[in-house]
Tab-separated table of C-alpha atoms and ligand atoms in Angstrom:
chain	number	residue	atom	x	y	z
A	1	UNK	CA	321.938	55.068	135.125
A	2	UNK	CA	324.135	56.582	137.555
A	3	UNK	CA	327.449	54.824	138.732
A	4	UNK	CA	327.846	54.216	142.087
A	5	UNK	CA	331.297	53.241	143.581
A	6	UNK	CA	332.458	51.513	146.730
A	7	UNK	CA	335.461	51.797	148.818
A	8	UNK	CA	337.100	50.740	151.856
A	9	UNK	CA	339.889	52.031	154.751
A	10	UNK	CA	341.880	50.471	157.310
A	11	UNK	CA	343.973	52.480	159.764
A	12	UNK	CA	345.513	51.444	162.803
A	13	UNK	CA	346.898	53.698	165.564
A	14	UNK	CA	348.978	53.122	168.907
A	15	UNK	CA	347.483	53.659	172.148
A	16	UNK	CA	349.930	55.570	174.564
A	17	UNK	CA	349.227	57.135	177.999
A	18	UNK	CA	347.181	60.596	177.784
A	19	UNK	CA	344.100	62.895	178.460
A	20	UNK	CA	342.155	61.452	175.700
A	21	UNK	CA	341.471	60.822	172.378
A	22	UNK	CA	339.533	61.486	168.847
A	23	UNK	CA	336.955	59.083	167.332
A	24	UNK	CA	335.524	60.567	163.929
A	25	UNK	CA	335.829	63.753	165.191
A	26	UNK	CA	334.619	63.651	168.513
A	27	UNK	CA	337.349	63.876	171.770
A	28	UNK	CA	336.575	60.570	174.585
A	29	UNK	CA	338.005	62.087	177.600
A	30	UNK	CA	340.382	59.662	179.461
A	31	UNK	CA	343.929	58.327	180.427
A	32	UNK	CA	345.142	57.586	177.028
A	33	UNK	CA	345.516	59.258	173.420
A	34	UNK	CA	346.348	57.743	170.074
A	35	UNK	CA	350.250	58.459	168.589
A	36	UNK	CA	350.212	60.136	165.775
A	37	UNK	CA	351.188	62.715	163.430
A	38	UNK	CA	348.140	64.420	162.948
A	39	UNK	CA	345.442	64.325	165.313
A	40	UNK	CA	345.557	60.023	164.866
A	41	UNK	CA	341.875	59.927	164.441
A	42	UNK	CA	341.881	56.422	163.574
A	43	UNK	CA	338.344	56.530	162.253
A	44	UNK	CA	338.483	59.830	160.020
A	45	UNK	CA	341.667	57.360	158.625
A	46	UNK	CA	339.922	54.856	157.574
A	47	UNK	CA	336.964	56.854	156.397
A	48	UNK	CA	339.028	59.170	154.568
A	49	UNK	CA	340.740	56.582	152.960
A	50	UNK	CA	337.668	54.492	151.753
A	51	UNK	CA	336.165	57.602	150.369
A	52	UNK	CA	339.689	57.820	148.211
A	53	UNK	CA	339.670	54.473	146.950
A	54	UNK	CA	336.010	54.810	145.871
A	55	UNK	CA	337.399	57.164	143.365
A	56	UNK	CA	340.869	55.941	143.353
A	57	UNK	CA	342.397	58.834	144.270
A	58	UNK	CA	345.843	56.813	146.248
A	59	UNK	CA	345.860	56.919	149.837
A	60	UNK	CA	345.925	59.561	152.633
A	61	UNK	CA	349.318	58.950	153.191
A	62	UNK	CA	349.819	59.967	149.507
A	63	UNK	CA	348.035	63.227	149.914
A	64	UNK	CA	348.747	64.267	153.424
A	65	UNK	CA	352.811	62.510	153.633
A	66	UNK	CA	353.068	61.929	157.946
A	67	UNK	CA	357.160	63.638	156.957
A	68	UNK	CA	355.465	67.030	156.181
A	69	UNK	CA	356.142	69.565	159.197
A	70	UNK	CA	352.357	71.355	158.155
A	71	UNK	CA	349.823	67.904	158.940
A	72	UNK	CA	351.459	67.713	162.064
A	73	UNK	CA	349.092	67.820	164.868
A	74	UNK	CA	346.379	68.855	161.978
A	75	UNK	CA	342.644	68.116	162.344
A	76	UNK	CA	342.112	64.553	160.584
A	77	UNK	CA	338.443	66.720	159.406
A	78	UNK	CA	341.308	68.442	157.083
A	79	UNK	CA	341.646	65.158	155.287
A	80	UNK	CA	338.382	64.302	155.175
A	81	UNK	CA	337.230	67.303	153.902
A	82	UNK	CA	339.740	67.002	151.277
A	83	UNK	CA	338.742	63.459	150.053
A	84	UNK	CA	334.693	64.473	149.973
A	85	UNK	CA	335.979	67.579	147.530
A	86	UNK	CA	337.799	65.234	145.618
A	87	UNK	CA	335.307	62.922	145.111
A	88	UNK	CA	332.704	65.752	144.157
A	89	UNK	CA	334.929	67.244	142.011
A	90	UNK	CA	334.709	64.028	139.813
A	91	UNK	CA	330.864	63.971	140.408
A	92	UNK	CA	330.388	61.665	143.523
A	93	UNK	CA	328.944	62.343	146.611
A	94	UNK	CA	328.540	60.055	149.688
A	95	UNK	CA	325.532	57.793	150.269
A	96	UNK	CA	326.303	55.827	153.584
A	97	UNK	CA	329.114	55.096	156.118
A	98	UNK	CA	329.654	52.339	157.367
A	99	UNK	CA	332.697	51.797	160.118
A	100	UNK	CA	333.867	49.048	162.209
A	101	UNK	CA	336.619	50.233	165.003
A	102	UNK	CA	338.056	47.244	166.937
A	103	UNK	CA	339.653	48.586	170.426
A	104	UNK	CA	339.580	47.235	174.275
A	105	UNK	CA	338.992	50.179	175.139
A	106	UNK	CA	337.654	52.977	174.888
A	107	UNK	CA	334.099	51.689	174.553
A	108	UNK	CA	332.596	52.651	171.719
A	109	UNK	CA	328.812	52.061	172.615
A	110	UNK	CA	328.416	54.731	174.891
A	111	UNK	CA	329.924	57.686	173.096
A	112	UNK	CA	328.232	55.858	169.366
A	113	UNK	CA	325.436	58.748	169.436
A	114	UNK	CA	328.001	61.538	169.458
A	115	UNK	CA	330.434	60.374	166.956
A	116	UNK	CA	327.470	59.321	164.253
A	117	UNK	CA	326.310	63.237	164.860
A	118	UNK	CA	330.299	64.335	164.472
A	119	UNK	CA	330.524	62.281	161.383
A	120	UNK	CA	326.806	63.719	160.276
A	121	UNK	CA	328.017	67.326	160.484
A	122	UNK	CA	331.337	66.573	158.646
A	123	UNK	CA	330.439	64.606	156.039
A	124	UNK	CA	326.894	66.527	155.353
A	125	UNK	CA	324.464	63.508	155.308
A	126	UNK	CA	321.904	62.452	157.520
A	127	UNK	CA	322.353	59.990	160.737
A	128	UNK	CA	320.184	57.144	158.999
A	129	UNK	CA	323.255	56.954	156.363
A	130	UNK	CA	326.003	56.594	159.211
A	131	UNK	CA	326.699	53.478	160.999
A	132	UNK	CA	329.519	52.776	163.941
A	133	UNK	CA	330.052	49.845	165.379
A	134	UNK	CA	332.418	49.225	167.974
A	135	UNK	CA	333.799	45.235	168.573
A	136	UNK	CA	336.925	43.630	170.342
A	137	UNK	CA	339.034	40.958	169.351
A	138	UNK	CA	338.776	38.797	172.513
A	139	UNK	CA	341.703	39.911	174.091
A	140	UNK	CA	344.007	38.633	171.462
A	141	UNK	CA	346.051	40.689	169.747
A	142	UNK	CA	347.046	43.985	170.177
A	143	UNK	CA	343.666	45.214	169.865
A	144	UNK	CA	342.790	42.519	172.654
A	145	UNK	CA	346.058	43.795	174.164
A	146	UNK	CA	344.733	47.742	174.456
A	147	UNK	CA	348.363	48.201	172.132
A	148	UNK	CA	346.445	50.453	169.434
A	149	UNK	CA	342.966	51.152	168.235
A	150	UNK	CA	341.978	49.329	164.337
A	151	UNK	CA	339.469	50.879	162.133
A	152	UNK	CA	337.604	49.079	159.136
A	153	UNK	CA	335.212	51.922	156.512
A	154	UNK	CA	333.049	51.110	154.190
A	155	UNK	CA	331.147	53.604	151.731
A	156	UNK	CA	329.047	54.212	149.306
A	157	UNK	CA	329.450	56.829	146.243
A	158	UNK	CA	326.847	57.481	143.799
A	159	UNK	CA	327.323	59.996	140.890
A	160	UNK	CA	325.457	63.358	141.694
B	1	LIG	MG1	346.267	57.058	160.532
């Protein structure tokens, strides 16, 4: 029987005043961006980092340290590209995504389409196998208070 594996990812990034920002891969115009180190796509975080802990390979932070002069301003599709080697390498490829981002704004709804097809032609499997779901806390919070953008993944690994 084949093993199959699950893991999950959490990332949270601050919202600060800018031309925009990157969900899984795909850039929202508008006034604000996301602080980071790398590109701070909160998303390919998360993702990233539940494909690692499927095969318990650390963290992103682990592989890709936020101190090192060369991830700086990198694509966050480095990282993820990184994670679904590593994961093949020890026989595991992805089955389905499944992501949760909690923000105020932007709204996820109407841009869903384009970031499923983003995260389709990074991670190589179909759009049936990719979910995104975009939710709010209420206004409470600093999600509610539009402070930062949270992302939950969850994925599936089977062995190839
Ligand atoms: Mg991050």
């Amino acid at each position: 029987m084949k093993e199959i594996r699950i893991g999950n990812g959490f990332d949270v990034h601050k919202i600060i005043p800018g031309e925009g920002l990157y969900l899984g891969g795909y850039f929202i115009e508008g006034p604000i961006s996301l602080k980071g180190h790398s590109d701070a796509d909160v998303l390919l975080h998360a993702l990233t980092d539940a494909i690692l802990g499927a095969v318990a390979e650390g963290d992103i932070g682990m592989h890709f340290p936020d101190i090192d002069p060369v991830n700086k301003g990198r694509a966050s599709s480095d990282f993820l590209e990184f994670a679904l080697n590593l994961a093949g390498a020890k026989g595991f490829s992805l089955v389905n995504i499944d992501i949760t981002v909690v923000c105020e704004r932007p709204k996820i709804a109407p841009h869903r389409e384009e970031i499923r097809s983003q995260l389709a032609a990074l991670t190589g499997i179909s759009l049936e196998r990719i979910s995104v779901k975009g939710t709010t806390t209420e206004k409470l919070g600093f999600t509610g208070r539009g402070e930062g953008v949270a992302a939950w993944a969850s994925v599936l690994l089977s062995e190839v």
